[in-house]
Amino acid sequence: MPTIDFNPPADVADTVARALAEDIGDGDRNALLADAAAPAHAVVVARENAILSGRPWFDAVFAALDADVRIHWRYADGERMRSETPVCELHGPARAVLSGERTALNFLQLLSGVASTTHDYVERVKGTNTGIVDTRKTLPGLRSAQRYAVRCGGGVNHRFGLFDAILIKENHIMAAGGIESAVAGARAQSPDLFLQVEVETLEELDAALEAGVDAVLLDNFATHVLARAVHMADAHRRRFRRQIVIEASGDITLTNVREIADTGVDRISIGGLTKHIRATDFSMRMQVDAPATGDPAAGGAQT
């Protein structure tokens, strides 16, 4: 298994800017209820056991609103949070904390939900050599963020999009006139890209292997047929002394994922990691301190 990469993607600031523009528009009328000079202290609490993910986006929200907001984290991304425990504390101008609260928590609840679901699947296949892999079934505009969350949960990223690897599916095969012609066309156009073919029968698997693919995606195979498919692919690997990634997908659940992993597949791709999302429950509670004044009797700073 590869080392987990916790480096955030390059588009964090852009993603946060779009989210803030969506929520704040031309100004936060609600935050004006707080004194402009009032400092605030806030605590974010996890309401359930979960895997944390989303700190870079949370931090970027408040950095974009006011550089004076300071955040102290109790957990790192990828760590398991305990229910009803503080996750982080914020100190800074009340208006900035109020304006950023919902957007920051939205990122945290979404990405922690993805990481937690991924972690559950990873735990189920522990002890096998099978990786849990995401898909392109992501929320529009949030793919890089969700892929980061999958890594936080111990999962592995598939191709990012349609440009960095080729996955020939049934519609491509139909359009090209067959597996052999589809593979040949892909190799001719993009000889250096990783090439995978989705197959639905053992006959299609044999055709894909003979065409010289880098990986096969075994879609909706019954477990006993999946085991035969793995045996076929292994035999092909030994025969030609070349690496072929064997991936399973289709109707994967926590109930059957271990049985599928035990067939010997290299990885299992699950669209539900980023598509069927149950957000993690967080809450933020804030206290506003009285703003500093020039009146010594009021406890403020003298000027």
PDB file of C-alpha atoms in Angstrom:
ATOM      1  CA  MET A   1       0.000   0.000   0.000  1.00  0.00           C
ATOM      2  CA  PRO A   2       1.285   3.507  -0.786  1.00  0.00           C
ATOM      3  CA  THR A   3       2.146   6.018   1.914  1.00  0.00           C
ATOM      4  CA  ILE A   4      -0.853   8.221   2.727  1.00  0.00           C
ATOM      5  CA  ASP A   5      -0.422  11.710   1.287  1.00  0.00           C
ATOM      6  CA  PHE A   6      -1.851  14.381   3.582  1.00  0.00           C
ATOM      7  CA  ASN A   7      -0.655  17.251   1.396  1.00  0.00           C
ATOM      8  CA  PRO A   8      -3.683  19.414   0.542  1.00  0.00           C
ATOM      9  CA  PRO A   9      -4.445  20.096  -3.126  1.00  0.00           C
ATOM     10  CA  ALA A  10      -3.412  23.321  -4.790  1.00  0.00           C
ATOM     11  CA  ASP A  11      -6.958  24.626  -5.194  1.00  0.00           C
ATOM     12  CA  VAL A  12      -7.877  24.996  -1.503  1.00  0.00           C
ATOM     13  CA  ALA A  13      -7.869  28.802  -1.592  1.00  0.00           C
ATOM     14  CA  ASP A  14      -9.893  28.942  -4.813  1.00  0.00           C
ATOM     15  CA  THR A  15     -12.453  26.452  -3.497  1.00  0.00           C
ATOM     16  CA  VAL A  16     -12.814  28.406  -0.273  1.00  0.00           C
ATOM     17  CA  ALA A  17     -13.153  31.704  -2.146  1.00  0.00           C
ATOM     18  CA  ARG A  18     -16.060  30.307  -4.169  1.00  0.00           C
ATOM     19  CA  ALA A  19     -17.738  28.942  -1.052  1.00  0.00           C
ATOM     20  CA  LEU A  20     -17.429  32.255   0.810  1.00  0.00           C
ATOM     21  CA  ALA A  21     -18.731  34.218  -2.167  1.00  0.00           C
ATOM     22  CA  GLU A  22     -21.701  31.864  -2.339  1.00  0.00           C
ATOM     23  CA  ASP A  23     -22.544  32.379   1.341  1.00  0.00           C
ATOM     24  CA  ILE A  24     -21.588  35.992   2.035  1.00  0.00           C
ATOM     25  CA  GLY A  25     -22.343  37.621  -1.303  1.00  0.00           C
ATOM     26  CA  ASP A  26     -21.995  41.395  -0.973  1.00  0.00           C
ATOM     27  CA  GLY A  27     -21.834  41.289   2.815  1.00  0.00           C
ATOM     28  CA  ASP A  28     -22.787  39.399   5.967  1.00  0.00           C
ATOM     29  CA  ARG A  29     -25.680  41.315   7.510  1.00  0.00           C
ATOM     30  CA  ASN A  30     -25.873  38.848  10.407  1.00  0.00           C
ATOM     31  CA  ALA A  31     -22.315  39.452  11.596  1.00  0.00           C
ATOM     32  CA  LEU A  32     -23.041  43.178  11.901  1.00  0.00           C
ATOM     33  CA  LEU A  33     -24.932  42.330  15.092  1.00  0.00           C
ATOM     34  CA  ALA A  34     -21.534  41.912  16.762  1.00  0.00           C
ATOM     35  CA  ASP A  35     -19.394  44.896  17.705  1.00  0.00           C
ATOM     36  CA  ALA A  36     -16.714  45.475  15.091  1.00  0.00           C
ATOM     37  CA  ALA A  37     -14.016  45.495  17.765  1.00  0.00           C
ATOM     38  CA  ALA A  38     -15.292  42.576  19.826  1.00  0.00           C
ATOM     39  CA  PRO A  39     -12.892  39.647  20.236  1.00  0.00           C
ATOM     40  CA  ALA A  40     -14.373  36.164  20.344  1.00  0.00           C
ATOM     41  CA  HIS A  41     -13.470  32.699  21.523  1.00  0.00           C
ATOM     42  CA  ALA A  42     -15.116  29.677  19.880  1.00  0.00           C
ATOM     43  CA  VAL A  43     -14.864  25.908  20.283  1.00  0.00           C
ATOM     44  CA  VAL A  44     -15.713  23.316  17.617  1.00  0.00           C
ATOM     45  CA  VAL A  45     -16.956  20.028  19.068  1.00  0.00           C
ATOM     46  CA  ALA A  46     -17.339  16.667  17.313  1.00  0.00           C
ATOM     47  CA  ARG A  47     -20.743  15.205  18.132  1.00  0.00           C
ATOM     48  CA  GLU A  48     -19.779  11.667  17.120  1.00  0.00           C
ATOM     49  CA  ASN A  49     -16.776   9.398  16.707  1.00  0.00           C
ATOM     50  CA  ALA A  50     -15.253  10.099  13.301  1.00  0.00           C
ATOM     51  CA  ILE A  51     -12.071  10.569  11.276  1.00  0.00           C
ATOM     52  CA  LEU A  52     -11.095  14.210  10.930  1.00  0.00           C
ATOM     53  CA  SER A  53     -10.558  15.701   7.498  1.00  0.00           C
ATOM     54  CA  GLY A  54     -10.715  19.247   6.166  1.00  0.00           C
ATOM     55  CA  ARG A  55      -8.363  21.306   8.282  1.00  0.00           C
ATOM     56  CA  PRO A  56      -6.745  23.128   5.314  1.00  0.00           C
ATOM     57  CA  TRP A  57     -10.155  24.315   4.079  1.00  0.00           C
ATOM     58  CA  PHE A  58     -11.320  25.281   7.581  1.00  0.00           C
ATOM     59  CA  ASP A  59      -8.141  27.277   8.150  1.00  0.00           C
ATOM     60  CA  ALA A  60      -8.381  28.927   4.724  1.00  0.00           C
ATOM     61  CA  VAL A  61     -11.907  30.155   5.416  1.00  0.00           C
ATOM     62  CA  PHE A  62     -10.820  32.241   8.384  1.00  0.00           C
ATOM     63  CA  ALA A  63      -7.525  33.269   6.806  1.00  0.00           C
ATOM     64  CA  ALA A  64      -9.528  34.737   3.936  1.00  0.00           C
ATOM     65  CA  LEU A  65     -11.848  36.630   6.287  1.00  0.00           C
ATOM     66  CA  ASP A  66      -9.399  37.995   8.859  1.00  0.00           C
ATOM     67  CA  ALA A  67      -5.725  37.195   9.380  1.00  0.00           C
ATOM     68  CA  ASP A  68      -6.155  37.829  13.114  1.00  0.00           C
ATOM     69  CA  VAL A  69      -8.222  34.678  13.623  1.00  0.00           C
ATOM     70  CA  ARG A  70      -6.053  32.068  15.352  1.00  0.00           C
ATOM     71  CA  ILE A  71      -6.936  28.370  15.378  1.00  0.00           C
ATOM     72  CA  HIS A  72      -5.597  25.747  17.755  1.00  0.00           C
ATOM     73  CA  TRP A  73      -6.287  22.150  16.684  1.00  0.00           C
ATOM     74  CA  ARG A  74      -6.635  19.212  19.046  1.00  0.00           C
ATOM     75  CA  TYR A  75      -6.603  16.596  16.237  1.00  0.00           C
ATOM     76  CA  ALA A  76      -4.713  16.131  12.985  1.00  0.00           C
ATOM     77  CA  ASP A  77      -6.383  15.164   9.744  1.00  0.00           C
ATOM     78  CA  GLY A  78      -6.618  11.381   9.574  1.00  0.00           C
ATOM     79  CA  GLU A  79      -6.994  10.984  13.346  1.00  0.00           C
ATOM     80  CA  ARG A  80     -10.055   9.522  15.011  1.00  0.00           C
ATOM     81  CA  MET A  81     -12.051  12.074  16.997  1.00  0.00           C
ATOM     82  CA  ARG A  82     -13.974  11.055  20.078  1.00  0.00           C
ATOM     83  CA  SER A  83     -17.588  12.108  20.416  1.00  0.00           C
ATOM     84  CA  GLU A  84     -18.297  15.250  22.452  1.00  0.00           C
ATOM     85  CA  THR A  85     -14.672  16.346  22.504  1.00  0.00           C
ATOM     86  CA  PRO A  86     -13.241  19.697  21.349  1.00  0.00           C
ATOM     87  CA  VAL A  87     -11.712  19.535  17.886  1.00  0.00           C
ATOM     88  CA  CYS A  88     -10.300  23.043  17.715  1.00  0.00           C
ATOM     89  CA  GLU A  89     -10.486  26.466  19.334  1.00  0.00           C
ATOM     90  CA  LEU A  90     -10.667  29.817  17.583  1.00  0.00           C
ATOM     91  CA  HIS A  91      -9.660  33.247  18.852  1.00  0.00           C
ATOM     92  CA  GLY A  92     -10.214  36.413  16.873  1.00  0.00           C
ATOM     93  CA  PRO A  93     -12.631  39.126  15.767  1.00  0.00           C
ATOM     94  CA  ALA A  94     -16.223  38.062  16.413  1.00  0.00           C
ATOM     95  CA  ARG A  95     -17.486  39.182  13.031  1.00  0.00           C
ATOM     96  CA  ALA A  96     -14.969  37.054  11.160  1.00  0.00           C
ATOM     97  CA  VAL A  97     -15.739  34.012  13.302  1.00  0.00           C
ATOM     98  CA  LEU A  98     -19.475  34.458  12.707  1.00  0.00           C
ATOM     99  CA  SER A  99     -19.085  34.953   8.947  1.00  0.00           C
ATOM    100  CA  GLY A 100     -16.878  31.906   8.524  1.00  0.00           C
ATOM    101  CA  GLU A 101     -18.672  29.504  10.841  1.00  0.00           C
ATOM    102  CA  ARG A 102     -21.052  27.818   8.399  1.00  0.00           C
ATOM    103  CA  THR A 103     -18.677  27.615   5.444  1.00  0.00           C
ATOM    104  CA  ALA A 104     -15.838  26.254   7.574  1.00  0.00           C
ATOM    105  CA  LEU A 105     -18.073  23.656   9.219  1.00  0.00           C
ATOM    106  CA  ASN A 106     -19.507  22.663   5.838  1.00  0.00           C
ATOM    107  CA  PHE A 107     -16.040  21.674   4.655  1.00  0.00           C
ATOM    108  CA  LEU A 108     -15.258  19.906   7.911  1.00  0.00           C
ATOM    109  CA  GLN A 109     -18.504  17.897   8.036  1.00  0.00           C
ATOM    110  CA  LEU A 110     -18.348  16.872   4.370  1.00  0.00           C
ATOM    111  CA  LEU A 111     -14.700  15.824   4.305  1.00  0.00           C
ATOM    112  CA  SER A 112     -14.761  14.133   7.708  1.00  0.00           C
ATOM    113  CA  GLY A 113     -17.799  12.186   6.512  1.00  0.00           C
ATOM    114  CA  VAL A 114     -15.901  10.967   3.441  1.00  0.00           C
ATOM    115  CA  ALA A 115     -12.824  10.102   5.507  1.00  0.00           C
ATOM    116  CA  SER A 116     -14.883   8.222   8.099  1.00  0.00           C
ATOM    117  CA  THR A 117     -16.725   6.126   5.507  1.00  0.00           C
ATOM    118  CA  THR A 118     -13.452   5.327   3.764  1.00  0.00           C
ATOM    119  CA  HIS A 119     -11.895   4.335   7.065  1.00  0.00           C
ATOM    120  CA  ASP A 120     -14.754   1.908   7.737  1.00  0.00           C
ATOM    121  CA  TYR A 121     -14.078   0.119   4.438  1.00  0.00           C
ATOM    122  CA  VAL A 122     -10.315   0.120   4.975  1.00  0.00           C
ATOM    123  CA  GLU A 123     -10.798  -1.486   8.366  1.00  0.00           C
ATOM    124  CA  ARG A 124     -12.957  -4.238   6.861  1.00  0.00           C
ATOM    125  CA  VAL A 125     -10.211  -5.328   4.442  1.00  0.00           C
ATOM    126  CA  LYS A 126      -7.352  -5.033   6.941  1.00  0.00           C
ATOM    127  CA  GLY A 127      -4.990  -7.989   6.675  1.00  0.00           C
ATOM    128  CA  THR A 128      -5.454  -8.335   2.912  1.00  0.00           C
ATOM    129  CA  ASN A 129      -3.413  -6.725   0.144  1.00  0.00           C
ATOM    130  CA  THR A 130      -6.476  -4.946  -1.243  1.00  0.00           C
ATOM    131  CA  GLY A 131      -6.699  -1.161  -1.411  1.00  0.00           C
ATOM    132  CA  ILE A 132      -9.925   0.826  -1.162  1.00  0.00           C
ATOM    133  CA  VAL A 133     -10.144   3.246  -4.097  1.00  0.00           C
ATOM    134  CA  ASP A 134     -12.349   6.225  -4.920  1.00  0.00           C
ATOM    135  CA  THR A 135     -13.984   7.092  -8.258  1.00  0.00           C
ATOM    136  CA  ARG A 136     -14.994  10.146 -10.305  1.00  0.00           C
ATOM    137  CA  LYS A 137     -18.433  10.109  -8.647  1.00  0.00           C
ATOM    138  CA  THR A 138     -17.677  13.275  -6.713  1.00  0.00           C
ATOM    139  CA  LEU A 139     -19.494  16.524  -5.949  1.00  0.00           C
ATOM    140  CA  PRO A 140     -18.874  19.004  -8.806  1.00  0.00           C
ATOM    141  CA  GLY A 141     -16.035  21.362  -7.965  1.00  0.00           C
ATOM    142  CA  LEU A 142     -14.982  19.411  -4.871  1.00  0.00           C
ATOM    143  CA  ARG A 143     -13.164  16.438  -6.383  1.00  0.00           C
ATOM    144  CA  SER A 144      -9.704  17.343  -5.132  1.00  0.00           C
ATOM    145  CA  ALA A 145     -11.080  17.979  -1.635  1.00  0.00           C
ATOM    146  CA  GLN A 146     -12.946  14.675  -1.537  1.00  0.00           C
ATOM    147  CA  ARG A 147      -9.926  12.797  -2.836  1.00  0.00           C
ATOM    148  CA  TYR A 148      -7.900  14.320   0.012  1.00  0.00           C
ATOM    149  CA  ALA A 149     -10.549  13.086   2.455  1.00  0.00           C
ATOM    150  CA  VAL A 150     -10.350   9.571   1.007  1.00  0.00           C
ATOM    151  CA  ARG A 151      -6.611   9.591   1.700  1.00  0.00           C
ATOM    152  CA  CYS A 152      -7.263  10.792   5.246  1.00  0.00           C
ATOM    153  CA  GLY A 153      -9.445   7.716   5.711  1.00  0.00           C
ATOM    154  CA  GLY A 154      -6.684   5.415   4.498  1.00  0.00           C
ATOM    155  CA  GLY A 155      -8.023   4.988   0.963  1.00  0.00           C
ATOM    156  CA  VAL A 156      -6.231   5.292  -2.372  1.00  0.00           C
ATOM    157  CA  ASN A 157      -7.020   7.691  -5.200  1.00  0.00           C
ATOM    158  CA  HIS A 158      -7.992   6.446  -8.652  1.00  0.00           C
ATOM    159  CA  ARG A 159      -7.354   8.659 -11.708  1.00  0.00           C
ATOM    160  CA  PHE A 160      -8.291  12.296 -11.159  1.00  0.00           C
ATOM    161  CA  GLY A 161     -10.218  12.787 -14.390  1.00  0.00           C
ATOM    162  CA  LEU A 162     -10.501  11.977 -18.066  1.00  0.00           C
ATOM    163  CA  PHE A 163      -7.048  13.321 -18.870  1.00  0.00           C
ATOM    164  CA  ASP A 164      -4.554  11.544 -16.602  1.00  0.00           C
ATOM    165  CA  ALA A 165      -5.481   7.901 -17.276  1.00  0.00           C
ATOM    166  CA  ILE A 166      -7.784   5.954 -19.589  1.00  0.00           C
ATOM    167  CA  LEU A 167     -10.619   3.751 -18.398  1.00  0.00           C
ATOM    168  CA  ILE A 168     -12.423   2.101 -21.291  1.00  0.00           C
ATOM    169  CA  LYS A 169     -16.006   1.319 -20.252  1.00  0.00           C
ATOM    170  CA  GLU A 170     -18.889  -0.391 -22.014  1.00  0.00           C
ATOM    171  CA  ASN A 171     -19.969   2.685 -23.967  1.00  0.00           C
ATOM    172  CA  HIS A 172     -16.425   3.277 -25.199  1.00  0.00           C
ATOM    173  CA  ILE A 173     -16.188  -0.366 -26.245  1.00  0.00           C
ATOM    174  CA  MET A 174     -19.470  -0.059 -28.112  1.00  0.00           C
ATOM    175  CA  ALA A 175     -18.390   3.146 -29.840  1.00  0.00           C
ATOM    176  CA  ALA A 176     -15.005   1.707 -30.837  1.00  0.00           C
ATOM    177  CA  GLY A 177     -16.376  -1.588 -32.114  1.00  0.00           C
ATOM    178  CA  GLY A 178     -14.900  -3.910 -29.497  1.00  0.00           C
ATOM    179  CA  ILE A 179     -12.291  -4.226 -26.775  1.00  0.00           C
ATOM    180  CA  GLU A 180      -9.374  -4.891 -29.105  1.00  0.00           C
ATOM    181  CA  SER A 181     -10.048  -1.856 -31.301  1.00  0.00           C
ATOM    182  CA  ALA A 182     -10.734   0.360 -28.276  1.00  0.00           C
ATOM    183  CA  VAL A 183      -7.421  -0.605 -26.646  1.00  0.00           C
ATOM    184  CA  ALA A 184      -5.507  -0.200 -29.895  1.00  0.00           C
ATOM    185  CA  GLY A 185      -6.984   3.242 -30.459  1.00  0.00           C
ATOM    186  CA  ALA A 186      -6.203   4.359 -26.919  1.00  0.00           C
ATOM    187  CA  ARG A 187      -2.610   3.136 -27.159  1.00  0.00           C
ATOM    188  CA  ALA A 188      -2.147   4.932 -30.478  1.00  0.00           C
ATOM    189  CA  GLN A 189      -3.466   8.237 -29.149  1.00  0.00           C
ATOM    190  CA  SER A 190      -1.979   8.172 -25.631  1.00  0.00           C
ATOM    191  CA  PRO A 191       0.790   5.555 -25.453  1.00  0.00           C
ATOM    192  CA  ASP A 192       2.137   6.739 -22.095  1.00  0.00           C
ATOM    193  CA  LEU A 193      -1.119   6.808 -20.132  1.00  0.00           C
ATOM    194  CA  PHE A 194      -2.216   4.091 -17.731  1.00  0.00           C
ATOM    195  CA  LEU A 195      -4.873   2.044 -19.557  1.00  0.00           C
ATOM    196  CA  GLN A 196      -7.661   0.100 -17.887  1.00  0.00           C
ATOM    197  CA  VAL A 197     -10.644  -1.748 -19.360  1.00  0.00           C
ATOM    198  CA  GLU A 198     -13.930  -2.488 -17.625  1.00  0.00           C
ATOM    199  CA  VAL A 199     -15.207  -6.010 -18.269  1.00  0.00           C
ATOM    200  CA  GLU A 200     -18.460  -7.741 -17.362  1.00  0.00           C
ATOM    201  CA  THR A 201     -17.729 -11.348 -18.360  1.00  0.00           C
ATOM    202  CA  LEU A 202     -14.798 -13.750 -18.309  1.00  0.00           C
ATOM    203  CA  GLU A 203     -14.757 -13.650 -22.117  1.00  0.00           C
ATOM    204  CA  GLU A 204     -14.334  -9.880 -22.058  1.00  0.00           C
ATOM    205  CA  LEU A 205     -11.621 -10.277 -19.421  1.00  0.00           C
ATOM    206  CA  ASP A 206      -9.707 -12.654 -21.676  1.00  0.00           C
ATOM    207  CA  ALA A 207      -9.981 -10.183 -24.569  1.00  0.00           C
ATOM    208  CA  ALA A 208      -8.739  -7.309 -22.405  1.00  0.00           C
ATOM    209  CA  LEU A 209      -5.788  -9.312 -21.104  1.00  0.00           C
ATOM    210  CA  GLU A 210      -4.797 -10.372 -24.604  1.00  0.00           C
ATOM    211  CA  ALA A 211      -5.024  -6.743 -25.753  1.00  0.00           C
ATOM    212  CA  GLY A 212      -2.264  -5.833 -23.284  1.00  0.00           C
ATOM    213  CA  VAL A 213      -3.986  -3.537 -20.797  1.00  0.00           C
ATOM    214  CA  ASP A 214      -2.421  -2.187 -17.598  1.00  0.00           C
ATOM    215  CA  ALA A 215      -5.481  -2.931 -15.473  1.00  0.00           C
ATOM    216  CA  VAL A 216      -8.875  -4.591 -15.597  1.00  0.00           C
ATOM    217  CA  LEU A 217     -12.011  -3.444 -13.814  1.00  0.00           C
ATOM    218  CA  LEU A 218     -14.211  -6.416 -12.945  1.00  0.00           C
ATOM    219  CA  ASP A 219     -17.688  -4.933 -12.766  1.00  0.00           C
ATOM    220  CA  ASN A 220     -20.450  -6.618 -10.754  1.00  0.00           C
ATOM    221  CA  PHE A 221     -18.876 -10.071 -10.793  1.00  0.00           C
ATOM    222  CA  ALA A 222     -20.339 -12.650  -8.418  1.00  0.00           C
ATOM    223  CA  THR A 223     -17.719 -13.590  -5.843  1.00  0.00           C
ATOM    224  CA  HIS A 224     -17.095 -17.097  -7.193  1.00  0.00           C
ATOM    225  CA  VAL A 225     -16.695 -15.701 -10.730  1.00  0.00           C
ATOM    226  CA  LEU A 226     -14.481 -12.932  -9.381  1.00  0.00           C
ATOM    227  CA  ALA A 227     -12.158 -15.550  -7.906  1.00  0.00           C
ATOM    228  CA  ARG A 228     -11.897 -17.217 -11.326  1.00  0.00           C
ATOM    229  CA  ALA A 229     -11.177 -13.839 -12.920  1.00  0.00           C
ATOM    230  CA  VAL A 230      -8.357 -13.181 -10.458  1.00  0.00           C
ATOM    231  CA  HIS A 231      -6.895 -16.602 -11.278  1.00  0.00           C
ATOM    232  CA  MET A 232      -7.039 -15.802 -15.005  1.00  0.00           C
ATOM    233  CA  ALA A 233      -5.336 -12.435 -14.544  1.00  0.00           C
ATOM    234  CA  ASP A 234      -2.667 -13.934 -12.285  1.00  0.00           C
ATOM    235  CA  ALA A 235      -1.933 -16.604 -14.886  1.00  0.00           C
ATOM    236  CA  HIS A 236      -1.601 -13.917 -17.538  1.00  0.00           C
ATOM    237  CA  ARG A 237       0.778 -11.951 -15.313  1.00  0.00           C
ATOM    238  CA  ARG A 238       2.996 -14.969 -14.794  1.00  0.00           C
ATOM    239  CA  ARG A 239       2.896 -15.916 -18.449  1.00  0.00           C
ATOM    240  CA  PHE A 240       3.925 -12.508 -19.776  1.00  0.00           C
ATOM    241  CA  ARG A 241       5.830 -11.325 -16.683  1.00  0.00           C
ATOM    242  CA  ARG A 242       4.007  -8.029 -16.585  1.00  0.00           C
ATOM    243  CA  GLN A 243       2.041  -6.167 -13.953  1.00  0.00           C
ATOM    244  CA  ILE A 244      -1.733  -6.018 -14.323  1.00  0.00           C
ATOM    245  CA  VAL A 245      -3.853  -4.304 -11.680  1.00  0.00           C
ATOM    246  CA  ILE A 246      -7.003  -6.244 -10.829  1.00  0.00           C
ATOM    247  CA  GLU A 247      -9.851  -4.053  -9.599  1.00  0.00           C
ATOM    248  CA  ALA A 248     -13.384  -4.960  -8.523  1.00  0.00           C
ATOM    249  CA  SER A 249     -16.389  -2.648  -8.425  1.00  0.00           C
ATOM    250  CA  GLY A 250     -20.176  -2.638  -8.351  1.00  0.00           C
ATOM    251  CA  ASP A 251     -22.596  -2.934  -5.409  1.00  0.00           C
ATOM    252  CA  ILE A 252     -19.799  -2.922  -2.831  1.00  0.00           C
ATOM    253  CA  THR A 253     -20.992  -2.639   0.760  1.00  0.00           C
ATOM    254  CA  LEU A 254     -19.469  -3.003   4.200  1.00  0.00           C
ATOM    255  CA  THR A 255     -21.182  -6.383   4.330  1.00  0.00           C
ATOM    256  CA  ASN A 256     -19.517  -7.880   1.255  1.00  0.00           C
ATOM    257  CA  VAL A 257     -16.276  -5.907   0.885  1.00  0.00           C
ATOM    258  CA  ARG A 258     -14.187  -8.382   2.907  1.00  0.00           C
ATOM    259  CA  GLU A 259     -15.455 -11.347   0.883  1.00  0.00           C
ATOM    260  CA  ILE A 260     -14.485  -9.516  -2.305  1.00  0.00           C
ATOM    261  CA  ALA A 261     -11.053  -8.594  -0.960  1.00  0.00           C
ATOM    262  CA  ASP A 262     -10.430 -12.227  -0.031  1.00  0.00           C
ATOM    263  CA  THR A 263     -10.628 -13.192  -3.725  1.00  0.00           C
ATOM    264  CA  GLY A 264      -7.226 -11.548  -4.152  1.00  0.00           C
ATOM    265  CA  VAL A 265      -8.129  -8.391  -6.092  1.00  0.00           C
ATOM    266  CA  ASP A 266      -5.587  -5.589  -5.853  1.00  0.00           C
ATOM    267  CA  ARG A 267      -8.125  -2.878  -5.218  1.00  0.00           C
ATOM    268  CA  ILE A 268     -11.848  -2.254  -4.804  1.00  0.00           C
ATOM    269  CA  SER A 269     -13.348   0.961  -6.147  1.00  0.00           C
ATOM    270  CA  ILE A 270     -16.385   2.364  -4.356  1.00  0.00           C
ATOM    271  CA  GLY A 271     -18.332   5.306  -5.746  1.00  0.00           C
ATOM    272  CA  GLY A 272     -20.226   5.609  -2.478  1.00  0.00           C
ATOM    273  CA  LEU A 273     -17.149   6.950  -0.694  1.00  0.00           C
ATOM    274  CA  THR A 274     -17.710  10.341  -2.320  1.00  0.00           C
ATOM    275  CA  LYS A 275     -21.288  10.016  -3.592  1.00  0.00           C
ATOM    276  CA  HIS A 276     -23.313   8.613  -0.687  1.00  0.00           C
ATOM    277  CA  ILE A 277     -22.162  11.031   1.976  1.00  0.00           C
ATOM    278  CA  ARG A 278     -23.331  11.177   5.557  1.00  0.00           C
ATOM    279  CA  ALA A 279     -21.840  14.329   6.990  1.00  0.00           C
ATOM    280  CA  THR A 280     -20.090  14.209  10.352  1.00  0.00           C
ATOM    281  CA  ASP A 281     -21.876  16.197  13.041  1.00  0.00           C
ATOM    282  CA  PHE A 282     -19.983  19.207  14.415  1.00  0.00           C
ATOM    283  CA  SER A 283     -21.067  22.249  16.389  1.00  0.00           C
ATOM    284  CA  MET A 284     -19.414  25.572  17.145  1.00  0.00           C
ATOM    285  CA  ARG A 285     -20.084  27.534  20.329  1.00  0.00           C
ATOM    286  CA  MET A 286     -18.806  31.103  20.598  1.00  0.00           C
ATOM    287  CA  GLN A 287     -18.322  33.573  23.427  1.00  0.00           C
ATOM    288  CA  VAL A 288     -17.823  37.262  22.719  1.00  0.00           C
ATOM    289  CA  ASP A 289     -15.670  39.315  25.060  1.00  0.00           C
ATOM    290  CA  ALA A 290     -16.267  42.974  25.672  1.00  0.00           C
ATOM    291  CA  PRO A 291     -14.183  45.124  23.314  1.00  0.00           C
ATOM    292  CA  ALA A 292     -11.210  46.962  24.763  1.00  0.00           C
ATOM    293  CA  THR A 293     -11.860  50.606  25.666  1.00  0.00           C
ATOM    294  CA  GLY A 294      -9.852  53.536  26.926  1.00  0.00           C
ATOM    295  CA  ASP A 295     -11.647  53.551  30.291  1.00  0.00           C
ATOM    296  CA  PRO A 296      -9.427  51.989  33.001  1.00  0.00           C
ATOM    297  CA  ALA A 297     -12.501  51.345  35.148  1.00  0.00           C
ATOM    298  CA  ALA A 298     -13.914  49.182  32.403  1.00  0.00           C
ATOM    299  CA  GLY A 299     -10.748  47.086  32.306  1.00  0.00           C
ATOM    300  CA  GLY A 300      -9.771  48.346  28.880  1.00  0.00           C
ATOM    301  CA  ALA A 301      -6.387  49.501  27.674  1.00  0.00           C
ATOM    302  CA  GLN A 302      -5.400  53.091  28.282  1.00  0.00           C
ATOM    303  CA  THR A 303      -4.523  55.192  25.269  1.00  0.00           C
TER     304      THR A 303
END
